[in-house]
Coordinates of C-alpha atoms in Angstrom, one line a residue:
X1407 CA -20.4 0.3 -24.1
X1408 CA -19.3 3.9 -23.5
X1409 CA -22.7 5.2 -24.5
X1410 CA -24.2 3.6 -21.4
X1411 CA -21.8 5.4 -19.0
X1412 CA -23.1 7.8 -16.4
X1413 CA -21.2 11.1 -16.3
X1414 CA -19.4 11.5 -13.0
X1415 CA -20.7 15.1 -13.0
X1416 CA -24.2 13.9 -12.9
X1417 CA -23.7 10.6 -11.1
X1418 CA -25.8 11.5 -8.0
X1419 CA -28.6 12.9 -10.2
X1420 CA -28.7 9.6 -12.3
X1421 CA -28.7 7.4 -9.3
X1422 CA -31.5 9.2 -7.5
X1423 CA -34.3 7.2 -9.1
X1424 CA -32.3 4.0 -9.8
X1425 CA -33.0 1.0 -7.6
X1426 CA -30.3 -1.3 -9.0
X1427 CA -27.5 -2.4 -6.7
X1428 CA -24.5 -0.1 -6.3
X1429 CA -22.4 -1.9 -3.7
X1430 CA -22.1 -4.8 -1.2
X1431 CA -21.1 -3.3 2.1
X1432 CA -20.8 -5.2 5.4
X1433 CA -22.9 -8.1 4.2
X1434 CA -25.8 -6.2 2.7
X1435 CA -26.6 -4.7 -0.8
X1436 CA -27.1 -1.0 -1.3
X1437 CA -29.1 0.5 -4.1
X1438 CA -28.2 3.5 -6.2
X1439 CA -31.0 5.6 -4.9
X1440 CA -29.9 4.9 -1.3
X1441 CA -26.3 5.9 -2.4
X1442 CA -27.8 9.2 -3.8
X1443 CA -29.8 9.9 -0.7
X1444 CA -26.9 9.4 1.7
X1445 CA -24.6 11.6 -0.5
X1446 CA -27.3 14.2 -0.6
X1447 CA -27.8 14.2 3.1
X1448 CA -24.1 14.7 3.9
X1449 CA -23.7 17.3 1.2
X1450 CA -26.4 19.3 3.0
X1451 CA -24.6 18.8 6.4
X1452 CA -21.1 19.6 5.1
X1453 CA -22.2 22.6 3.0
X1454 CA -23.0 24.4 6.3
X1455 CA -19.5 23.7 7.6
X1456 CA -17.0 26.5 7.3
X1457 CA -14.1 24.1 6.6
X1458 CA -13.0 24.2 3.0
X1459 CA -10.6 21.2 2.9
X1460 CA -11.4 17.7 4.0
X1461 CA -9.1 14.7 4.2
X1462 CA -11.2 11.7 3.4
X1463 CA -10.1 8.2 4.5
X1464 CA -12.2 5.1 5.0
X1465 CA -11.3 1.5 5.2
X1466 CA -14.2 0.5 2.9
X1467 CA -15.1 1.7 -0.6
X1468 CA -18.8 2.4 -0.2
X1469 CA -18.6 5.0 2.6
X1470 CA -15.7 6.5 0.6
X1471 CA -18.0 6.9 -2.4
X1472 CA -20.7 8.5 -0.3
X1473 CA -18.2 10.9 1.3
X1474 CA -16.5 11.7 -2.0
X1475 CA -19.7 12.7 -3.9
X1476 CA -21.2 14.4 -0.8
X1477 CA -18.1 16.6 -0.5
X1478 CA -18.1 17.4 -4.2
X1479 CA -21.7 18.5 -4.0
X1480 CA -21.0 20.5 -0.9
X1481 CA -18.3 22.4 -2.9
X1482 CA -15.4 21.2 -0.8
X1483 CA -11.8 20.4 -1.7
X1484 CA -11.2 16.6 -1.0
X1485 CA -7.7 15.4 -0.1
X1486 CA -7.4 11.6 -0.5
X1487 CA -4.4 10.2 1.3
X1488 CA -3.0 6.6 1.0
X1489 CA -3.1 5.9 4.7
X1490 CA -4.4 7.1 8.0
X1491 CA -1.2 7.0 10.0
X1492 CA -0.6 9.7 12.7
X1493 CA 2.2 11.5 10.7
X1494 CA -0.1 11.7 7.6
X1495 CA -2.8 13.1 9.8
X1496 CA -0.5 15.8 11.1
X1497 CA 0.7 16.7 7.6
X1498 CA -2.9 17.0 6.4
X1499 CA -3.9 19.1 9.3
X1500 CA -0.9 21.4 8.6
X1501 CA -2.4 21.8 5.1
X1502 CA -5.7 23.0 6.7
X1503 CA -7.6 19.8 6.2
X1504 CA -10.4 18.6 8.4
X1505 CA -10.1 14.8 8.9
X1506 CA -13.1 12.8 7.8
X1507 CA -13.8 9.1 8.1
X1508 CA -11.7 6.4 9.7
X1509 CA -9.0 8.5 11.5
X1510 CA -8.3 7.8 15.1
X1511 CA -9.2 11.4 16.1
X1512 CA -12.1 12.0 13.6
X1513 CA -15.8 11.5 13.9
X1514 CA -16.9 8.8 11.4
X1515 CA -20.0 9.5 9.3
X1516 CA -22.9 7.1 8.7
X1517 CA -23.2 6.1 5.0
X1518 CA -26.8 5.0 5.8
X1519 CA -27.9 8.5 6.7
X1520 CA -30.5 10.2 4.5
X1521 CA -33.1 12.8 4.8
X1522 CA -35.8 14.3 2.5
X1523 CA -34.4 17.8 3.2
X1524 CA -31.1 16.8 1.6
X1525 CA -32.4 15.9 -1.7
X1526 CA -33.5 19.3 -2.8
X1527 CA -30.2 21.2 -3.0
X1528 CA -27.6 18.4 -3.4
X1529 CA -28.6 16.7 -6.7
X1530 CA -27.2 19.1 -9.2
X1531 CA -24.7 18.5 -12.0
X1532 CA -21.1 19.1 -11.0
X1533 CA -18.6 21.2 -12.7
X1534 CA -16.2 19.0 -14.6
X1535 CA -13.2 21.3 -14.6
X1536 CA -12.7 22.5 -11.0
X1537 CA -9.7 20.5 -9.6
X1538 CA -11.3 19.7 -6.2
X1539 CA -9.9 16.2 -5.8
X1540 CA -6.3 16.1 -4.4
X1541 CA -4.6 12.7 -4.4
X1542 CA -2.1 13.0 -1.6
X1543 CA 0.9 10.8 -2.4
X1544 CA 4.4 10.5 -1.2
X1545 CA 5.6 10.1 -4.7
X1546 CA 9.0 8.6 -5.6
X1547 CA 11.0 11.0 -3.4
X1548 CA 9.1 10.2 -0.2
X1549 CA 8.0 13.8 0.2
X1550 CA 4.2 14.3 0.5
X1551 CA 2.6 15.7 -2.7
X1552 CA -0.9 16.7 -3.5
X1553 CA -1.8 15.9 -7.2
X1554 CA -5.0 17.8 -8.3
X1555 CA -7.5 16.0 -10.4
X1556 CA -10.7 17.2 -12.2
X1557 CA -13.8 15.2 -12.9
X1558 CA -13.1 15.7 -16.6
X1559 CA -9.7 14.0 -16.3
X1560 CA -11.1 11.1 -14.3
X1561 CA -14.1 10.8 -16.7
X1562 CA -11.7 10.6 -19.6
X1563 CA -9.9 7.7 -18.0
X1564 CA -13.2 5.9 -17.3
X1565 CA -14.3 6.4 -20.9
X1566 CA -11.1 4.7 -22.1
X1567 CA -11.4 1.8 -19.7
X1568 CA -15.0 1.1 -20.7
X1569 CA -14.2 1.3 -24.4
X1570 CA -11.4 -1.2 -24.0
X1571 CA -13.0 -3.7 -21.6
X1572 CA -16.7 -2.8 -21.0
X1573 CA -17.9 -5.6 -23.3
X1574 CA -15.7 -8.2 -21.6
X1575 CA -16.9 -7.2 -18.1
X1576 CA -20.6 -6.8 -18.9
X1577 CA -22.4 -6.8 -15.6
X1578 CA -19.6 -8.3 -13.5
X1579 CA -19.3 -7.2 -9.8
X1580 CA -16.0 -5.4 -9.1
X1581 CA -13.9 -6.7 -6.2
X1582 CA -10.4 -5.4 -5.3
X1583 CA -7.3 -6.2 -3.4
X1584 CA -6.0 -2.7 -3.6
X1585 CA -7.2 0.4 -1.8
X1586 CA -9.5 2.9 -3.2
X1587 CA -7.4 5.6 -1.6
X1588 CA -4.9 5.3 -4.5
X1589 CA -5.6 6.4 -8.1
X1590 CA -5.7 2.8 -9.4
X1591 CA -8.2 1.6 -6.8
X1592 CA -10.2 4.9 -7.0
X1593 CA -10.7 4.5 -10.7
X1594 CA -11.2 0.7 -11.0
X1595 CA -13.0 -0.1 -7.8
X1596 CA -15.2 3.0 -7.3
X1597 CA -15.5 5.5 -10.2
X1598 CA -15.6 3.2 -13.1
X1599 CA -18.2 0.8 -11.6
X1600 CA -20.4 3.8 -10.5
X1601 CA -20.3 5.3 -14.0
X1602 CA -20.8 1.9 -15.8
X1603 CA -23.7 0.8 -13.4
X1604 CA -21.7 -2.1 -12.1
X1605 CA -21.9 -3.3 -8.5
X1606 CA -18.7 -3.1 -6.4
X1607 CA -17.7 -4.8 -3.2
X1608 CA -16.9 -2.3 -0.4
X1609 CA -14.3 -4.3 1.6
X1610 CA -10.9 -5.2 0.1
X1611 CA -10.4 -8.9 -0.6
X1612 CA -7.0 -10.1 0.7
X1613 CA -7.0 -13.5 -1.0
X1614 CA -8.6 -15.3 -3.9
X1615 CA -10.5 -17.3 -1.5
X1616 CA -12.1 -14.2 0.0
X1617 CA -12.8 -13.0 -3.6
X1618 CA -14.6 -16.1 -4.5
X1619 CA -16.6 -16.6 -1.3
X1620 CA -20.3 -16.4 -2.1
X1621 CA -19.9 -15.3 -5.7
X1622 CA -20.1 -16.8 -9.2
X1623 CA -16.5 -16.4 -10.6
X1624 CA -17.9 -15.5 -14.1
X1625 CA -19.7 -12.6 -12.6
X1626 CA -16.6 -11.2 -10.7
X1627 CA -13.7 -8.9 -11.8
X1628 CA -10.6 -8.9 -9.7
X1629 CA -8.7 -5.6 -9.3
X1630 CA -5.3 -6.8 -8.1
X1631 CA -1.6 -5.9 -7.9
X1632 CA 1.6 -7.8 -8.7
X1633 CA 2.2 -8.2 -4.9
X1634 CA -1.1 -10.2 -4.6
X1635 CA -0.8 -12.2 -7.9
X1636 CA 2.7 -13.4 -7.3
X1637 CA 1.6 -14.9 -4.0
X1638 CA -0.6 -17.4 -5.7
X1639 CA 0.7 -21.0 -5.6
X1640 CA -0.3 -24.5 -6.6
X1641 CA -2.9 -24.6 -3.8
X1642 CA -4.7 -21.6 -5.1
X1643 CA -8.3 -22.1 -6.5
X1644 CA -7.1 -22.0 -10.1
X1645 CA -10.3 -23.4 -11.7
X1646 CA -12.4 -20.5 -10.3
X1647 CA -9.7 -17.9 -11.0
X1648 CA -9.7 -19.1 -14.7
X1649 CA -13.5 -18.4 -14.8
X1650 CA -13.3 -14.7 -13.6
X1651 CA -14.6 -12.1 -16.0
X1652 CA -11.2 -10.3 -15.9
X1653 CA -8.2 -9.7 -13.7
X1654 CA -6.3 -6.4 -13.7
X1655 CA -2.9 -5.6 -12.2
X1656 CA -1.2 -2.3 -11.6
X1657 CA 1.4 -0.7 -9.3
X1658 CA 4.4 -2.2 -11.1
X1659 CA 5.2 -4.9 -13.7
X1660 CA 4.0 -8.4 -12.9
X1661 CA 7.1 -10.7 -12.4
X1662 CA 7.6 -13.0 -15.4
X1663 CA 7.4 -16.1 -13.1
X1664 CA 4.0 -15.0 -11.7
X1665 CA 2.7 -14.3 -15.2
X1666 CA 3.9 -17.7 -16.5
X1667 CA 2.3 -19.5 -13.5
X1668 CA -1.1 -17.9 -14.0
X1669 CA -0.9 -18.5 -17.7
X1670 CA -0.1 -22.2 -17.0
X1671 CA -2.8 -22.8 -14.5
X1672 CA -5.6 -20.8 -16.1
X1673 CA -4.7 -20.4 -19.8
X1674 CA -5.3 -16.6 -19.5
X1675 CA -3.2 -13.5 -19.2
X1676 CA -3.6 -10.7 -16.7
X1677 CA -4.4 -7.1 -18.0
X1678 CA -1.6 -4.9 -16.7
X1679 CA -1.9 -1.1 -16.5
X1680 CA 1.1 1.2 -16.4
X1681 CA 0.7 4.7 -15.0
X1682 CA 1.0 6.7 -11.7
X1683 CA -1.0 9.1 -9.6
X1684 CA 0.7 12.1 -11.4
X1685 CA 0.3 10.7 -15.0
X1686 CA -2.9 8.7 -14.9
X1687 CA -3.0 5.6 -17.1
X1688 CA -0.3 5.6 -19.8
X1689 CA -0.3 2.1 -21.4
X1690 CA -1.5 -1.5 -20.9
X1691 CA -0.6 -5.0 -21.9
X1692 CA -1.6 -8.6 -21.6
X1693 CA 0.9 -10.1 -19.2
X1694 CA 2.8 -13.1 -20.4
X1695 CA 6.0 -14.8 -19.3
X1696 CA 8.3 -12.1 -20.7
X1697 CA 9.4 -9.2 -18.6
X1698 CA 9.9 -7.1 -21.6
X1699 CA 6.6 -7.7 -23.3
X1700 CA 5.6 -4.4 -25.0
X1701 CA 3.0 -2.0 -23.6
X1702 CA 0.2 -0.4 -25.8
X1703 CA -0.4 3.3 -25.0
X1704 CA -4.0 4.3 -24.3
X1705 CA -5.9 6.3 -26.8
X1706 CA -4.8 10.0 -26.8
X1707 CA -1.4 9.3 -25.2
X1708 CA 1.6 10.7 -26.9
X1709 CA 5.3 10.4 -25.8
X1710 CA 8.2 12.2 -27.3
X1711 CA 11.9 12.3 -26.2
X1712 CA 13.9 15.2 -25.2
X1713 CA 17.4 13.7 -25.2
X1714 CA 17.1 10.5 -23.2
X1715 CA 14.1 11.7 -21.2
X1716 CA 10.6 10.7 -22.3
X1717 CA 7.8 13.4 -22.0
X1718 CA 4.2 12.4 -21.7
X1719 CA 1.3 14.3 -23.3
X1720 CA -2.0 13.0 -22.1
X1721 CA -5.8 14.0 -21.8
X1722 CA -5.4 13.0 -18.1
X1723 CA -2.9 15.8 -17.3
X1724 CA -3.6 19.3 -16.3
X1725 CA -0.3 20.5 -17.8
X1726 CA -0.6 20.8 -21.6
X1727 CA 3.2 21.3 -21.8
X1728 CA 3.7 17.6 -21.0
X1729 CA 5.3 15.8 -18.1
X1730 CA 8.8 14.4 -17.9
X1731 CA 8.7 10.8 -17.0
X1732 CA 11.0 9.0 -14.6
X1733 CA 10.7 5.7 -16.4
X1734 CA 13.2 4.2 -18.9
X1735 CA 11.2 3.6 -22.1
X1736 CA 12.1 2.3 -25.5
X1737 CA 9.7 3.1 -28.4
X1738 CA 8.9 0.4 -31.0
X1739 CA 8.0 1.1 -34.6
X1740 CA 4.4 -0.1 -34.1
X1741 CA 3.8 2.6 -31.5
X1742 CA 4.1 0.2 -28.5
X1743 CA 6.7 0.7 -25.7
X1744 CA 9.2 -1.3 -23.8
X1745 CA 9.4 -0.4 -20.1
X1746 CA 12.7 -1.0 -18.4
X1747 CA 12.0 0.3 -14.9
X1748 CA 12.3 3.6 -13.1
X1749 CA 15.3 5.9 -13.3
X1750 CA 14.3 8.4 -10.6
X1751 CA 15.3 6.5 -7.5
X1752 CA 18.5 8.4 -7.5
X1753 CA 19.8 9.5 -4.0
X1754 CA 23.0 11.1 -2.7
X1755 CA 24.9 9.5 0.1
X1756 CA 27.9 11.7 1.2
X1757 CA 27.5 13.6 -2.1
X1758 CA 27.8 10.3 -4.1
X1759 CA 24.9 9.6 -6.4
X1760 CA 23.3 6.2 -6.1
X1761 CA 20.6 4.4 -8.0
X1762 CA 18.6 2.4 -5.5
X1763 CA 17.1 0.4 -8.4
X1764 CA 20.6 -0.5 -9.6
X1765 CA 21.6 -1.6 -6.1
X1766 CA 18.5 -3.8 -5.8
X1767 CA 19.1 -5.3 -9.2
X1768 CA 22.7 -6.2 -8.4
X1769 CA 21.7 -7.9 -5.2
X1770 CA 19.0 -9.9 -7.0
X1771 CA 21.6 -11.1 -9.5
X1772 CA 23.4 -13.0 -6.7
X1773 CA 22.3 -16.6 -6.1
X1774 CA 21.3 -15.8 -2.6
X1775 CA 18.6 -13.2 -2.9
X1776 CA 15.1 -13.5 -4.4
X1777 CA 14.0 -9.9 -3.6
X1778 CA 15.6 -6.7 -2.4
X1779 CA 14.3 -3.3 -1.5
X1780 CA 16.7 -0.4 -0.8
X1781 CA 15.8 2.7 1.2
X1782 CA 17.6 5.6 2.7
X1783 CA 17.6 5.8 6.5
X1784 CA 18.0 9.3 7.8
X1785 CA 20.4 9.4 10.7
X1786 CA 23.2 11.7 11.8
X1787 CA 24.7 10.4 8.5
X1788 CA 22.3 9.0 5.9
X1789 CA 22.8 5.3 5.3
X1790 CA 21.4 2.7 2.9
X1791 CA 19.2 -0.1 4.3
X1792 CA 18.3 -3.3 2.6
X1793 CA 15.2 -5.4 3.2
X1794 CA 15.9 -8.8 1.6
X1795 CA 14.0 -12.0 0.9
X1796 CA 16.6 -14.8 0.7
X1797 CA 16.6 -17.7 -1.8
X1798 CA 16.9 -21.2 -0.4
X1799 CA 20.7 -21.0 -1.2
X1800 CA 20.8 -17.6 0.6
X1801 CA 19.0 -19.0 3.7
X1802 CA 21.4 -21.9 3.8
X1803 CA 24.5 -19.7 3.4
X1804 CA 23.2 -17.4 6.2
X1805 CA 22.8 -20.3 8.5
X1806 CA 26.2 -21.8 7.6
X1807 CA 28.2 -18.6 7.7
X1808 CA 26.4 -16.5 10.4
X1809 CA 24.9 -13.1 9.9
X1810 CA 28.1 -11.0 10.0
X1811 CA 30.1 -13.1 7.6
X1812 CA 27.1 -13.4 5.2
X1813 CA 26.6 -9.6 5.1
X1814 CA 30.3 -9.1 4.5
X1815 CA 30.0 -11.4 1.5
X1816 CA 27.0 -9.5 0.2
X1817 CA 28.8 -6.2 0.5
X1818 CA 31.8 -7.6 -1.3
X1819 CA 29.5 -8.4 -4.3
X1820 CA 28.6 -4.8 -4.4
X1821 CA 32.0 -3.2 -3.8
X1822 CA 33.1 -3.4 -7.5
X1823 CA 30.0 -1.5 -8.7
X1824 CA 29.2 1.0 -5.9
X1825 CA 31.2 3.5 -3.9
X1826 CA 32.1 2.4 -0.4
X1827 CA 30.1 5.1 1.3
X1828 CA 26.9 4.0 -0.6
X1829 CA 27.2 0.3 0.4
X1830 CA 24.3 -0.8 2.7
X1831 CA 24.9 -0.5 6.4
X1832 CA 21.6 -1.9 7.7
X1833 CA 20.2 -5.2 6.7
X1834 CA 16.8 -6.8 7.4
X1835 CA 16.0 -10.4 6.3
X1836 CA 12.3 -11.0 5.8
X1837 CA 10.2 -13.9 4.4
X1838 CA 8.3 -11.4 2.2
X1839 CA 8.4 -7.7 1.6
X1840 CA 5.5 -5.9 3.4
X1841 CA 3.0 -4.3 1.2
X1842 CA 0.7 -1.3 1.5
X1843 CA -3.0 -1.5 0.7
X1844 CA -2.1 -0.4 -2.8
X1845 CA 0.1 -3.5 -3.2
X1846 CA 3.4 -1.5 -3.1
X1847 CA 6.3 -2.1 -0.8
X1848 CA 5.5 -0.5 2.6
X1849 CA 8.4 1.8 2.9
X1850 CA 7.0 3.5 6.0
X1851 CA 6.9 0.2 7.9
X1852 CA 10.4 -0.9 6.8
X1853 CA 11.8 2.5 7.8
X1854 CA 10.0 2.2 11.2
X1855 CA 11.6 -1.2 12.0
X1856 CA 15.0 -0.6 10.5
X1857 CA 15.7 2.9 11.7
X1858 CA 15.0 2.4 15.4
X1859 CA 16.8 4.5 18.0
X1860 CA 19.0 1.8 19.8
X1861 CA 19.1 3.9 22.9
X1862 CA 15.4 3.1 23.3
X1863 CA 14.5 0.2 21.0
X1864 CA 16.2 -3.1 19.9
X1865 CA 18.2 -3.6 16.8
X1866 CA 16.1 -5.4 14.2
X1867 CA 17.8 -8.4 12.4
X1868 CA 14.9 -10.3 10.7
X1869 CA 11.2 -10.4 10.4
X1870 CA 8.7 -13.1 9.5
X1871 CA 5.0 -12.5 9.0
X1872 CA 2.3 -15.0 8.2
X1873 CA -1.3 -15.8 9.2
X1874 CA -0.1 -16.8 12.7
X1875 CA 1.4 -13.5 13.5
X1876 CA 4.8 -11.8 13.5
X1877 CA 8.2 -13.1 14.6
X1878 CA 11.0 -10.5 15.0
X1879 CA 14.6 -11.4 15.5
X1880 CA 16.1 -8.7 17.6
X1881 CA 19.4 -7.9 19.4
X1882 CA 19.4 -5.9 22.7
X1883 CA 21.7 -3.0 22.2
X1884 CA 24.5 -2.4 24.7
X1885 CA 23.9 1.4 24.6
X1886 CA 20.3 1.0 25.7
X1887 CA 19.3 3.9 28.0
X1888 CA 17.5 1.6 30.5
X1889 CA 20.6 -0.3 31.5
X1890 CA 22.2 2.6 33.4
X1891 CA 19.6 2.3 36.2
X1892 CA 18.8 -1.4 36.0
X1893 CA 21.5 -2.2 37.3
X1894 CA 24.8 -0.5 36.6
X1895 CA 27.0 -3.5 37.8
X1896 CA 24.7 -6.2 36.3
X1897 CA 22.5 -4.6 33.5
X1898 CA 19.2 -6.3 32.9
X1899 CA 16.3 -5.4 30.5
X1900 CA 13.4 -4.2 32.7
X1901 CA 10.1 -6.0 32.4
X1902 CA 8.2 -2.9 31.7
X1903 CA 10.5 -2.2 28.7
X1904 CA 9.8 -5.7 27.3
X1905 CA 6.1 -5.0 27.5
X1906 CA 6.6 -1.5 25.9
X1907 CA 8.6 -3.0 23.0
X1908 CA 5.9 -5.7 22.4
X1909 CA 3.2 -3.0 22.2
X1910 CA 5.3 -0.7 20.0
X1911 CA 6.0 -3.3 17.3
X1912 CA 2.5 -4.8 17.4
X1913 CA 1.0 -1.4 16.5
X1914 CA 3.3 -1.3 13.5
X1915 CA 2.1 -4.6 12.2
X1916 CA -1.5 -4.9 13.4
X1917 CA -4.5 -2.6 13.1
X1918 CA -4.9 -2.0 16.9
X1919 CA -7.0 1.1 17.4
X1920 CA -8.5 0.4 20.8
X1921 CA -7.0 1.9 24.0
X1922 CA -4.9 -0.3 26.3
X1923 CA -7.0 -1.9 29.1
X1924 CA -4.9 -4.2 31.3
X1925 CA -2.2 -7.0 31.4
X1926 CA -2.9 -10.7 31.7
X1927 CA -0.7 -13.7 32.5
X1928 CA 2.6 -11.7 32.5
X1929 CA 5.5 -14.2 33.3
X1930 CA 9.3 -13.4 33.4
X1931 CA 11.2 -16.6 33.2
X1932 CA 14.8 -15.7 32.2
X1933 CA 17.0 -12.6 32.5
X1934 CA 17.7 -10.6 29.3
X1935 CA 21.1 -9.0 29.1
X1936 CA 22.9 -6.6 26.7
X1937 CA 23.8 -8.2 23.3
X1938 CA 21.3 -11.0 23.7
X1939 CA 19.7 -12.1 20.5
X1940 CA 16.0 -12.8 20.9
X1941 CA 12.9 -13.9 19.1
X1942 CA 9.9 -11.7 19.8
X1943 CA 6.7 -13.4 18.7
X1944 CA 3.5 -11.4 18.4
X1945 CA 0.0 -12.5 17.8
X1946 CA -3.1 -10.2 17.6
X1947 CA -6.4 -11.9 18.3
X1948 CA -9.0 -9.4 17.1
X1949 CA -12.0 -11.1 18.4
X1950 CA -10.6 -11.3 21.9
X1951 CA -8.9 -7.9 21.7
X1952 CA -5.7 -9.4 23.0
X1953 CA -2.1 -9.2 22.0
X1954 CA -0.1 -12.3 22.9
X1955 CA 3.7 -11.8 23.1
X1956 CA 6.7 -14.0 23.9
X1957 CA 10.5 -13.3 24.1
X1958 CA 12.6 -16.4 23.7
X1959 CA 16.3 -17.2 23.4
X1960 CA 16.8 -20.4 21.6
X1961 CA 14.3 -22.9 23.1
X1962 CA 14.0 -21.0 26.3
X1963 CA 11.2 -18.5 27.0
X1964 CA 12.4 -15.3 28.6
X1965 CA 9.0 -13.7 29.1
X1966 CA 5.5 -13.8 27.9
X1967 CA 2.0 -12.4 28.4
X1968 CA -1.1 -10.8 27.1
X1969 CA -2.0 -7.2 26.6
X1970 CA -5.8 -6.5 26.5
X1971 CA -7.3 -3.6 24.7
X1972 CA -10.7 -1.8 24.8
X1973 CA -12.8 -0.7 27.7
X1974 CA -13.5 -3.3 30.4
X1975 CA -17.1 -4.5 30.4

């Protein structure tokens, strides 16, 4: 179906007279000519602006598409970050970017705007070879990095995708559980459907029920990630999932158990895509119940080995000299590849090299742990932190032994394989690893809750998240700065600190963007002392703009209340 593709360079021109649907956004359909008119309008506006670089972030995909093509036609450099957190904003502003879209301090733009004046100068074919799109990613090292992309590179990827799966998708509507602010979502949720004249849903779908609401499964394509697919269970709508036009997954290999479950309930396999922001797509496979199922390289991909290090040569790269890969690969005689995980998560702790991947693997080999994620916590001396999802046996062992004895046993399991200085010092037990909008482990969130300054914040022991809210198991540190004045002879945790902690952690877990308004129903029932272990329960009620919190010790409530946000009416 490649012959039917619209070139990204001429997308706005081709859409100008096309009345077919382009997207479903906030409950209403948008036509392609409306999309072209809006992009043309904003291109005219932004062409007059002296700013050269724009950082584009939107929650929904349709405004993003309008902003992206408007900025391209305005001859701007577009930086696409993975999130809109305050630190990301500060980094981008240091790079000289003007913030555009859904940033706390930026003016949003209206994707419905259009004017006759705009259409004259904006609808020209774009240059394919100017690298004006910068995907701003933290990469494997955690250091922010801008990866330049040209329209030619992105077009080459779209051509490949359409050649492989265009006939299977036909006119399916594209819906995604991953963000368009990442290369996978950008290609599969926005650029590919635009070029192939398929409609796409603007908002992310967070569950298969949301995906299927109001749509014929056979006319839908699901752009998912391993994190979303492995959460399916026996209660999922399997009959409708089986009828979907296609399901894609990327961001990491799909666990064998999840692939086997999907195959068992639907009789179909997921299309997995292997690649990264830096490399673009490398290979694909049909997921089955084997972790080591081979991957088939995309057309034009070549990999050679320099010693033990694979080097990639790809039409999606700027560098014709190739790119060294940080993945462990084995080539097969038929041209396919086996993927064994990444080898680049190597860190130094007290000058000792440590593979975070190997540490995670060793913990997951114990009978007590289902998942583990290791990260470096920067302190006066760097330490290793572990976020762990316990198995049923692990949960029972933790309850029977107590936290300290259980952690000592976990550390003893690692002692034979890892240097003592590299053994984990911080542990957080969670019911599921938090994910970003791209379906990857949310390292920033884990760092924020594990690496707290215990002079100001509590020590985090465990976290549980579900539809009802967040429950955090915390310990009140003896060294807390607030105890000195309240009161030296009988230290108590001040009520204002309890309220401050509730707001601090709620803003890590919930999308609270409104200003604080006032307090409601604050009640202090029991004193909180140094070394107390507490359960902090948080629930954000969006419709009411209220945060409900409660501190409890065992069955006793220590304090509770509501924080109200937004201007008072």
